[in-house]
Short mmCIF file of C-alpha atoms in Angstrom, two decimals:
data_model
loop_
_atom_site.label_atom_id
_atom_site.label_comp_id
_atom_site.label_asym_id
_atom_site.label_seq_id
_atom_site.Cartn_x
_atom_site.Cartn_y
_atom_site.Cartn_z
CA UNK A 1 5.39 10.24 7.55
CA UNK A 2 5.53 14.02 7.20
CA UNK A 3 9.26 13.82 7.96
CA UNK A 4 9.69 11.36 5.09
CA UNK A 5 8.08 13.76 2.63
CA UNK A 6 10.24 16.61 3.90
CA UNK A 7 13.40 14.51 3.54
CA UNK A 8 12.57 13.48 -0.02
CA UNK A 9 11.75 17.13 -0.82
CA UNK A 10 15.20 18.14 0.46
CA UNK A 11 16.84 15.40 -1.62
CA UNK A 12 15.06 16.43 -4.79
CA UNK A 13 15.70 20.11 -4.07
CA UNK A 14 19.47 19.52 -4.22
CA UNK A 15 19.00 18.06 -7.68
CA UNK A 16 16.88 21.00 -8.84
CA UNK A 17 19.50 23.42 -7.49
CA UNK A 18 22.30 21.51 -9.24
CA UNK A 19 20.38 21.56 -12.53
CA UNK A 20 19.70 25.30 -12.17
CA UNK A 21 23.37 25.95 -11.46
CA UNK A 22 24.34 23.99 -14.56
CA UNK A 23 21.92 25.92 -16.75
CA UNK A 24 23.20 29.26 -15.45
CA UNK A 25 26.74 28.36 -16.48
CA UNK A 26 28.08 27.83 -12.98
CA UNK A 27 28.03 24.03 -13.26
CA UNK A 28 31.81 23.92 -13.15
CA UNK A 29 31.99 26.16 -10.09
CA UNK A 30 31.44 25.72 -6.39
CA UNK A 31 27.64 25.91 -6.50
CA UNK A 32 27.13 22.87 -8.70
CA UNK A 33 29.87 20.94 -6.91
CA UNK A 34 28.27 21.63 -3.56
CA UNK A 35 24.86 20.59 -4.83
CA UNK A 36 26.22 17.33 -6.20
CA UNK A 37 28.05 16.70 -2.96
CA UNK A 38 24.90 17.28 -0.92
CA UNK A 39 22.84 14.82 -2.96
CA UNK A 40 24.33 11.54 -1.60
CA UNK A 41 23.91 12.64 2.03
CA UNK A 42 20.43 14.00 1.34
CA UNK A 43 19.55 10.80 -0.52
CA UNK A 44 20.69 8.65 2.38
CA UNK A 45 18.63 10.75 4.80
CA UNK A 46 15.63 10.45 2.48
CA UNK A 47 15.84 6.67 2.31
CA UNK A 48 16.21 6.44 6.10
CA UNK A 49 13.14 8.64 6.59
CA UNK A 50 11.04 6.77 4.00
CA UNK A 51 11.97 3.41 5.50
CA UNK A 52 10.98 4.74 8.93
CA UNK A 53 7.63 5.88 7.52
CA UNK A 54 6.95 2.41 6.07
CA UNK A 55 7.84 0.82 9.42
CA UNK A 56 5.50 3.24 11.22
CA UNK A 57 2.66 2.50 8.79
CA UNK A 58 3.27 -1.23 9.18
CA UNK A 59 3.28 -0.96 12.99
CA UNK A 60 0.06 1.06 12.96
CA UNK A 61 -1.87 -1.66 11.10
CA UNK A 62 -0.89 -4.56 13.38
CA UNK A 63 -3.76 -6.06 15.30
CA UNK A 64 -6.45 -4.12 13.43
CA UNK A 65 -7.48 -6.80 10.97
CA UNK A 66 -6.76 -4.84 7.79
CA UNK A 67 -6.42 -8.04 5.81
CA UNK A 68 -9.97 -8.98 6.74
CA UNK A 69 -13.15 -8.38 4.81
CA UNK A 70 -13.33 -4.65 5.50
CA UNK A 71 -9.74 -3.80 4.53
CA UNK A 72 -7.73 -0.90 5.98
CA UNK A 73 -9.34 2.22 7.40
CA UNK A 74 -9.82 5.06 4.86
CA UNK A 75 -7.24 7.31 6.52
CA UNK A 76 -4.65 4.53 6.56
CA UNK A 77 -5.39 3.71 2.93
CA UNK A 78 -4.86 7.35 1.97
CA UNK A 79 -1.49 7.39 3.74
CA UNK A 80 -0.56 4.13 2.05
CA UNK A 81 -1.38 5.64 -1.36
CA UNK A 82 0.82 8.64 -0.58
CA UNK A 83 3.66 6.34 0.47
CA UNK A 84 3.47 4.47 -2.84
CA UNK A 85 3.74 7.78 -4.69
CA UNK A 86 6.62 8.85 -2.45
CA UNK A 87 8.44 5.57 -3.10
CA UNK A 88 8.14 6.05 -6.86
CA UNK A 89 9.38 9.64 -6.63
CA UNK A 90 12.32 8.65 -4.43
CA UNK A 91 13.26 5.88 -6.85
CA UNK A 92 13.22 8.34 -9.74
CA UNK A 93 15.30 10.82 -7.76
CA UNK A 94 17.90 8.14 -6.99
CA UNK A 95 17.98 7.23 -10.70
CA UNK A 96 18.79 10.86 -11.49
CA UNK A 97 21.59 10.88 -8.92
CA UNK A 98 23.04 7.50 -9.82
CA UNK A 99 23.13 7.71 -13.61
CA UNK A 100 21.85 11.13 -14.63
CA UNK A 101 18.25 10.25 -15.43
CA UNK A 102 15.40 12.78 -15.59
CA UNK A 103 15.28 14.88 -12.46
CA UNK A 104 12.24 15.54 -10.34
CA UNK A 105 10.67 18.87 -11.28
CA UNK A 106 10.46 21.91 -9.02
CA UNK A 107 6.65 21.52 -9.03
CA UNK A 108 7.01 18.05 -7.55
CA UNK A 109 9.38 19.39 -4.89
CA UNK A 110 6.75 21.97 -3.94
CA UNK A 111 4.10 19.23 -3.82
CA UNK A 112 6.29 17.13 -1.50
CA UNK A 113 6.67 20.04 0.90
CA UNK A 114 2.98 20.91 0.79
CA UNK A 115 2.05 17.25 1.35
CA UNK A 116 4.32 17.08 4.40
CA UNK A 117 2.51 20.09 5.85
CA UNK A 118 -0.92 18.63 5.12
CA UNK A 119 -0.05 15.25 6.63
CA UNK A 120 1.31 16.90 9.79
CA UNK A 121 -1.98 18.78 10.09
CA UNK A 122 -4.02 15.57 9.50
CA UNK A 123 -5.45 16.94 6.27
CA UNK A 124 -5.67 15.33 2.84
CA UNK A 125 -3.10 16.69 0.34
CA UNK A 126 -3.87 17.46 -3.27
CA UNK A 127 -2.80 15.36 -6.27
CA UNK A 128 0.81 15.59 -7.47
CA UNK A 129 1.56 17.82 -10.49
CA UNK A 130 0.85 15.96 -13.69
CA UNK A 131 -0.84 13.14 -11.80
CA UNK A 132 -3.39 11.36 -14.00
CA UNK A 133 -5.59 10.32 -11.11
CA UNK A 134 -7.68 12.18 -8.57
CA UNK A 135 -7.20 11.18 -4.91
CA UNK A 136 -10.21 8.77 -4.82
CA UNK A 137 -9.08 7.08 -8.05
CA UNK A 138 -5.50 6.81 -6.76
CA UNK A 139 -6.72 5.19 -3.54
CA UNK A 140 -8.73 2.63 -5.49
CA UNK A 141 -5.72 1.83 -7.67
CA UNK A 142 -3.51 1.43 -4.60
CA UNK A 143 -6.06 -0.85 -2.93
CA UNK A 144 -5.08 -3.59 -5.40
CA UNK A 145 -1.48 -3.37 -4.15
CA UNK A 146 -2.24 -3.35 -0.40
CA UNK A 147 -0.22 -4.12 1.71
CA UNK A 148 2.81 -4.29 -0.67
CA UNK A 149 5.66 -3.70 0.11
CA UNK A 150 4.72 -4.33 3.73
CA UNK A 151 4.57 -7.99 4.74
CA UNK A 152 1.38 -9.83 5.67
CA UNK A 153 0.55 -9.69 9.36
CA UNK A 154 2.72 -11.92 11.51
CA UNK A 155 1.94 -13.94 14.60
CA UNK A 156 3.59 -13.19 17.93
CA UNK A 157 5.62 -16.39 17.62
CA UNK A 158 7.02 -15.43 14.22
CA UNK A 159 7.97 -11.98 15.53
CA UNK A 160 9.80 -13.61 18.44
CA UNK A 161 11.61 -15.89 16.01
CA UNK A 162 12.72 -12.84 14.07
CA UNK A 163 14.21 -11.23 17.19
CA UNK A 164 16.15 -14.41 17.95
CA UNK A 165 17.31 -15.10 14.39
CA UNK A 166 21.01 -15.15 13.59
CA UNK A 167 20.60 -12.13 11.30
CA UNK A 168 19.14 -9.87 14.02
CA UNK A 169 21.29 -7.55 16.18
CA UNK A 170 18.77 -7.68 19.04
CA UNK A 171 19.97 -10.79 20.89
CA UNK A 172 23.60 -9.72 21.55
CA UNK A 173 22.42 -6.22 22.48
CA UNK A 174 19.82 -7.65 24.87
CA UNK A 175 22.40 -9.97 26.45
CA UNK A 176 24.78 -7.06 26.99
CA UNK A 177 22.09 -4.91 28.60
CA UNK A 178 20.88 -7.85 30.71
CA UNK A 179 24.40 -8.54 31.98
CA UNK A 180 25.00 -4.90 32.92
CA UNK A 181 21.63 -4.55 34.66
CA UNK A 182 22.08 -7.84 36.55
CA UNK A 183 25.50 -6.80 37.87
CA UNK A 184 24.16 -3.34 38.70
CA UNK A 185 21.24 -4.82 40.60
CA UNK A 186 23.57 -7.11 42.56
CA UNK A 187 25.90 -4.24 43.46
CA UNK A 188 22.97 -2.06 44.45
CA UNK A 189 21.76 -4.76 46.82
CA UNK A 190 25.25 -5.27 48.28
CA UNK A 191 26.64 -1.75 48.67
CA UNK A 192 25.23 0.75 51.19
CA UNK A 193 23.49 2.91 48.59
CA UNK A 194 20.53 5.17 49.20
CA UNK A 195 18.65 4.17 46.01
CA UNK A 196 20.13 0.90 44.62
CA UNK A 197 17.89 0.85 41.53
CA UNK A 198 19.74 3.88 40.13
CA UNK A 199 22.83 1.72 39.57
CA UNK A 200 20.89 -0.64 37.30
CA UNK A 201 19.28 2.36 35.57
CA UNK A 202 22.71 3.85 34.89
CA UNK A 203 24.01 0.55 33.50
CA UNK A 204 21.10 0.32 31.06
CA UNK A 205 21.42 4.02 30.19
CA UNK A 206 25.00 3.54 28.99
CA UNK A 207 23.82 0.87 26.56
CA UNK A 208 20.57 2.42 25.37
CA UNK A 209 20.09 5.84 23.95
CA UNK A 210 20.10 8.12 20.98
CA UNK A 211 20.47 6.90 17.42
CA UNK A 212 23.93 7.06 15.88
CA UNK A 213 25.77 7.36 19.20
CA UNK A 214 28.30 4.89 20.53
CA UNK A 215 28.23 3.61 24.15
CA UNK A 216 31.01 5.93 25.32
CA UNK A 217 29.24 8.92 23.75
CA UNK A 218 25.97 7.95 25.42
CA UNK A 219 27.69 7.53 28.79
CA UNK A 220 29.40 10.93 28.52
CA UNK A 221 26.17 12.66 27.52
CA UNK A 222 24.20 11.04 30.34
CA UNK A 223 26.90 11.76 32.93
CA UNK A 224 27.08 15.41 31.88
CA UNK A 225 23.28 15.65 31.90
CA UNK A 226 23.06 14.04 35.34
CA UNK A 227 25.76 16.32 36.73
CA UNK A 228 24.02 19.40 35.33
CA UNK A 229 20.59 18.27 36.50
CA UNK A 230 21.88 17.47 40.00
CA UNK A 231 23.64 20.83 40.21
CA UNK A 232 20.66 22.86 39.04
CA UNK A 233 18.21 20.98 41.28
CA UNK A 234 20.43 21.29 44.36
CA UNK A 235 21.04 25.00 43.69
CA UNK A 236 17.40 25.89 43.07
CA UNK A 237 16.02 23.97 46.04
CA UNK A 238 18.87 24.64 48.47
CA UNK A 239 17.07 27.63 49.97
CA UNK A 240 13.55 26.53 49.12
CA UNK A 241 11.71 23.42 50.24
CA UNK A 242 9.14 22.56 47.56
CA UNK A 243 5.63 21.73 48.65
CA UNK A 244 3.39 19.08 47.18
CA UNK A 245 1.92 21.18 44.40
CA UNK A 246 5.27 22.72 43.45
CA UNK A 247 6.73 19.21 43.20
CA UNK A 248 3.82 18.06 41.04
CA UNK A 249 4.14 21.09 38.74
CA UNK A 250 7.92 20.85 38.33
CA UNK A 251 7.83 17.10 37.74
CA UNK A 252 5.01 17.39 35.20
CA UNK A 253 6.60 20.21 33.21
CA UNK A 254 10.13 18.72 33.24
CA UNK A 255 8.87 15.29 32.18
CA UNK A 256 6.67 16.73 29.42
CA UNK A 257 9.53 18.82 28.02
CA UNK A 258 11.96 15.88 28.17
CA UNK A 259 9.53 13.70 26.18
CA UNK A 260 9.38 16.37 23.48
CA UNK A 261 13.16 16.52 23.06
CA UNK A 262 14.60 14.33 20.25
CA UNK A 263 16.02 10.99 21.38
CA UNK A 264 19.43 11.99 20.05
CA UNK A 265 19.65 14.88 22.55
CA UNK A 266 20.70 12.68 25.47
CA UNK A 267 22.29 15.49 27.47
CA UNK A 268 19.11 17.59 27.51
CA UNK A 269 16.84 14.60 28.16
CA UNK A 270 18.99 13.42 31.07
CA UNK A 271 19.28 16.92 32.50
CA UNK A 272 15.49 17.28 32.50
CA UNK A 273 14.78 13.79 33.87
CA UNK A 274 17.20 14.17 36.80
CA UNK A 275 15.07 16.67 38.80
CA UNK A 276 12.02 14.51 38.10
CA UNK A 277 13.70 11.49 39.72
CA UNK A 278 15.10 13.52 42.62
CA UNK A 279 11.81 15.23 43.48
CA UNK A 280 9.78 12.02 43.23
CA UNK A 281 12.18 10.07 45.45
CA UNK A 282 12.42 13.00 47.88
CA UNK A 283 8.69 12.70 48.57
CA UNK A 284 9.15 9.20 50.01
CA UNK A 285 12.78 9.32 51.23
CA UNK A 286 13.04 12.46 53.41
CA UNK A 287 16.82 12.78 53.62
CA UNK A 288 17.12 16.16 51.93
CA UNK A 289 17.61 16.98 48.28
CA UNK A 290 21.32 17.71 48.71
CA UNK A 291 22.18 14.24 50.05
CA UNK A 292 19.81 12.64 47.58
CA UNK A 293 21.45 14.50 44.68
CA UNK A 294 24.90 13.28 45.73
CA UNK A 295 23.71 9.68 45.81
CA UNK A 296 22.00 10.12 42.45
CA UNK A 297 25.29 11.21 40.90
CA UNK A 298 27.23 8.41 42.61
CA UNK A 299 24.76 5.65 41.74
CA UNK A 300 24.33 6.63 38.11
CA UNK A 301 28.08 7.06 37.62
CA UNK A 302 28.64 3.54 38.96
CA UNK A 303 25.95 2.24 36.63
CA UNK A 304 27.43 4.02 33.60
CA UNK A 305 30.84 2.49 34.34
CA UNK A 306 29.23 -0.96 34.53
CA UNK A 307 27.53 -0.38 31.19
CA UNK A 308 30.81 0.57 29.53
CA UNK A 309 32.49 -2.48 31.09
CA UNK A 310 29.77 -4.70 29.60
CA UNK A 311 30.40 -3.09 26.22
CA UNK A 312 34.10 -3.91 26.42
CA UNK A 313 33.36 -7.47 27.51
CA UNK A 314 30.76 -8.16 24.80
CA UNK A 315 31.93 -5.89 22.00
CA UNK A 316 29.66 -4.81 19.17
CA UNK A 317 27.44 -6.91 16.93
CA UNK A 318 29.24 -10.14 15.91
CA UNK A 319 30.43 -10.09 12.31
CA UNK A 320 28.71 -13.41 11.58
CA UNK A 321 25.36 -11.76 12.31
CA UNK A 322 26.14 -8.88 9.97
CA UNK A 323 27.08 -11.35 7.22
CA UNK A 324 23.92 -13.36 7.86
CA UNK A 325 21.76 -10.23 7.57
CA UNK A 326 23.25 -9.33 4.19
CA UNK A 327 23.06 -12.90 2.89
CA UNK A 328 19.45 -13.42 4.02
CA UNK A 329 18.34 -10.13 2.44
CA UNK A 330 20.01 -10.99 -0.87
CA UNK A 331 18.54 -14.52 -0.82
CA UNK A 332 14.97 -13.40 -0.07
CA UNK A 333 15.10 -10.56 -2.60
CA UNK A 334 16.52 -12.94 -5.20
CA UNK A 335 13.65 -15.35 -4.61
CA UNK A 336 11.12 -12.55 -5.17
CA UNK A 337 12.90 -11.33 -8.31
CA UNK A 338 13.08 -14.86 -9.72
CA UNK A 339 9.35 -15.36 -9.15
CA UNK A 340 8.57 -12.00 -10.77
CA UNK A 341 10.51 -13.00 -13.89
CA UNK A 342 9.09 -16.52 -13.95
CA UNK A 343 5.40 -15.65 -13.48
CA UNK A 344 5.13 -11.90 -14.05
CA UNK A 345 4.01 -11.30 -10.44
CA UNK A 346 5.14 -11.89 -6.86
CA UNK A 347 3.11 -13.73 -4.24
CA UNK A 348 2.49 -11.65 -1.07
CA UNK A 349 4.29 -14.25 1.05
CA UNK A 350 7.45 -14.03 -1.10
CA UNK A 351 7.38 -10.27 -1.22
CA UNK A 352 6.68 -10.09 2.52
CA UNK A 353 9.63 -12.35 3.30
CA UNK A 354 11.89 -10.18 1.14
CA UNK A 355 10.66 -7.04 2.93
CA UNK A 356 11.29 -8.59 6.35
CA UNK A 357 14.84 -9.64 5.43
CA UNK A 358 15.51 -6.20 3.96
CA UNK A 359 14.18 -4.59 7.15
CA UNK A 360 16.49 -6.83 9.20
CA UNK A 361 19.43 -5.66 7.11
CA UNK A 362 18.32 -2.07 7.62
CA UNK A 363 18.16 -2.57 11.40
CA UNK A 364 21.59 -4.20 11.33
CA UNK A 365 23.03 -1.22 9.45
CA UNK A 366 21.60 1.12 12.08
CA UNK A 367 22.72 -1.03 15.03
CA UNK A 368 26.35 -1.65 14.04
CA UNK A 369 27.74 1.88 14.62
CA UNK A 370 25.81 2.37 17.86
CA UNK A 371 27.27 -0.80 19.40
CA UNK A 372 30.90 -0.27 18.41
CA UNK A 373 33.47 0.78 21.02
CA UNK A 374 35.52 2.44 18.25
CA UNK A 375 34.35 3.29 14.73
CA UNK A 376 35.18 0.53 12.27
CA UNK A 377 33.52 1.86 9.12
CA UNK A 378 31.39 -1.28 8.81
CA UNK A 379 28.17 0.72 8.50
CA UNK A 380 29.60 2.77 5.62
CA UNK A 381 30.65 -0.43 3.85
CA UNK A 382 27.16 -1.84 4.38
CA UNK A 383 25.21 1.16 3.09
CA UNK A 384 25.70 0.57 -0.69
CA UNK A 385 24.46 -3.02 -0.22
CA UNK A 386 21.49 -1.85 1.86
CA UNK A 387 20.51 0.65 -0.81
CA UNK A 388 21.05 -1.83 -3.67
CA UNK A 389 18.86 -4.47 -2.01
CA UNK A 390 16.22 -1.84 -1.24
CA UNK A 391 16.09 -0.63 -4.83
CA UNK A 392 16.06 -4.14 -6.23
CA UNK A 393 13.05 -4.91 -4.05
CA UNK A 394 11.39 -1.67 -5.20
CA UNK A 395 11.74 -2.76 -8.83
CA UNK A 396 10.34 -6.20 -7.96
CA UNK A 397 7.12 -4.96 -6.37
CA UNK A 398 6.54 -1.61 -8.11
CA UNK A 399 8.46 -1.88 -11.40
CA UNK A 400 7.02 -1.94 -14.91
CA UNK A 401 5.48 -5.24 -16.05
CA UNK A 402 7.78 -7.74 -17.75
CA UNK A 403 6.68 -10.82 -19.71
CA UNK A 404 7.37 -14.17 -17.98
CA UNK A 405 10.80 -15.53 -18.95
CA UNK A 406 11.83 -18.86 -17.45
CA UNK A 407 15.41 -18.74 -18.74
CA UNK A 408 15.96 -15.25 -17.36
CA UNK A 409 14.42 -16.27 -14.05
CA UNK A 410 16.81 -19.21 -13.74
CA UNK A 411 19.82 -17.08 -14.71
CA UNK A 412 18.94 -14.33 -12.22
CA UNK A 413 18.32 -16.94 -9.55
CA UNK A 414 21.82 -18.34 -10.03
CA UNK A 415 23.26 -14.81 -9.99
CA UNK A 416 21.54 -13.93 -6.70
CA UNK A 417 22.39 -17.28 -5.11
CA UNK A 418 26.07 -16.70 -5.90
CA UNK A 419 25.92 -13.22 -4.39
CA UNK A 420 24.15 -14.53 -1.27
CA UNK A 421 26.79 -17.23 -0.72
CA UNK A 422 29.55 -14.67 -1.11
CA UNK A 423 27.82 -12.30 1.34
CA UNK A 424 27.62 -15.13 3.88
CA UNK A 425 31.38 -15.68 3.56
CA UNK A 426 32.56 -12.14 4.22
CA UNK A 427 31.58 -8.51 4.73
CA UNK A 428 31.16 -6.27 1.67
CA UNK A 429 34.54 -5.51 0.16
CA UNK A 430 36.37 -8.25 2.07
CA UNK A 431 38.77 -10.70 0.38
CA UNK A 432 36.67 -13.61 1.71
CA UNK A 433 33.62 -12.33 -0.18
CA UNK A 434 35.52 -11.80 -3.43
CA UNK A 435 37.16 -15.21 -3.27
CA UNK A 436 33.77 -16.93 -2.89
CA UNK A 437 32.29 -15.36 -6.03
CA UNK A 438 32.49 -17.59 -9.13
CA UNK A 439 34.08 -16.32 -12.31
CA UNK A 440 32.25 -15.27 -14.33
CA UNK A 441 28.92 -14.45 -12.69
CA UNK A 442 25.73 -15.16 -14.71
CA UNK A 443 24.82 -12.24 -16.98
CA UNK A 444 21.83 -9.97 -16.36
CA UNK A 445 18.50 -10.64 -18.17
CA UNK A 446 18.14 -8.90 -21.54
CA UNK A 447 14.33 -8.34 -21.41
CA UNK A 448 14.66 -6.22 -18.23
CA UNK A 449 17.55 -3.74 -18.63
CA UNK A 450 16.60 -1.83 -15.49
CA UNK A 451 16.78 -5.05 -13.50
CA UNK A 452 20.18 -5.73 -15.05
CA UNK A 453 21.47 -2.35 -13.88
CA UNK A 454 20.26 -2.97 -10.36
CA UNK A 455 21.78 -6.44 -10.25
CA UNK A 456 25.12 -5.01 -11.33
CA UNK A 457 24.78 -2.30 -8.68
CA UNK A 458 24.23 -4.95 -6.02
CA UNK A 459 27.28 -6.90 -7.18
CA UNK A 460 29.37 -3.72 -7.13
CA UNK A 461 28.09 -2.84 -3.63
CA UNK A 462 29.17 -6.24 -2.32
CA UNK A 463 32.52 -6.54 -4.12
CA UNK A 464 33.73 -2.90 -4.06
CA UNK A 465 31.57 -0.90 -1.64
CA UNK A 466 34.07 1.98 -1.53
CA UNK A 467 33.80 2.38 -5.31
CA UNK A 468 30.20 1.28 -5.78
CA UNK A 469 28.12 3.22 -8.22
CA UNK A 470 24.85 3.57 -6.35
CA UNK A 471 21.92 2.08 -8.27
#
């Protein structure tokens, strides 16, 4: 959660810097241009971090009975209140970037940074600048919203259904990993290898790893890390036979350091985990570290090759699943928006369903580039739609009140249904999607101009993602 506050602070800082550059007369020069160019990337990072914080908060409450009579724990409720404030600030910052609305002040940027520090230290931050409520009052106000936008607690069966749904990337990824591990296990049992399990480990390692990295990149990083780890271990212990306590100390330190390294640093993590595996196996297989290191390199290399072969055989996430994820998210969000316009509020079940479908779309966007053999640009085409759905859902659950309007609700419902059908027919920007859209689409509702802007942004993100004006 502290990382989310830091990311939003960085996003808003680029806007403050751009505004300062404009006021100083350098708005037409390189400084302002650079600040404007940094905002989209910083905004994307901010949304990724905030979504991750919501997911972490949602995961932390599972199984603790927060929806019961006693409600969430005080600490969790405080964090939830801060996340609501962060969501509102991020939405305002995106408004400023997308259409030049009021920018977040430098005082609010400072508060975001200070709050990140306080959260990391497990302390309670102070109120935001200009905030009308003290922390206890803010918590009480947020209690009425709990757990929005998070969904109500799900059963184990419903979670399993979600993993197996046609809009989830998990099933094809799991099948690919299962195939590679099964073949690796069979080869390890057939070939005269010293430690057959390492083949299966290498096969899984090629298919699992750091965020944003493709299978070939993961395999290269793990091979280089294994080669380096094998070389360093063999060199250090060539002239020295470690005793029990030396082995325990080295294994403990190397494992602890490797756990502290970011998941994206696959080379460093693999380099540190290699001596751990070698020293542990050497305690029960006394064949010498040199011979053991050679087999480690051989076995893992064979496993990495199997993993890459599985990737080529079952390539990427099927397009139909990507289309289903976009269509389901648009459908569920449209249902929540329609109910908000029809009744003035959204039932927790409707809002929760919309959040789950939006989270599935978010996971799909993250999974697509990491499962591609070669970059296809699909994730970049998806991002405007992901952001547009996210912001439409934000308006639905946290936006200003609107009076019930049955006609507007019906018109928006038809609009969203048309967009969902088009999204099911083709990827954003594809001819199949454009051909499915009716002409003309239903107009946006007059009583809610902000909703109208976000609906148009979603349509633009689906029809012309390369030219989409972010909402």
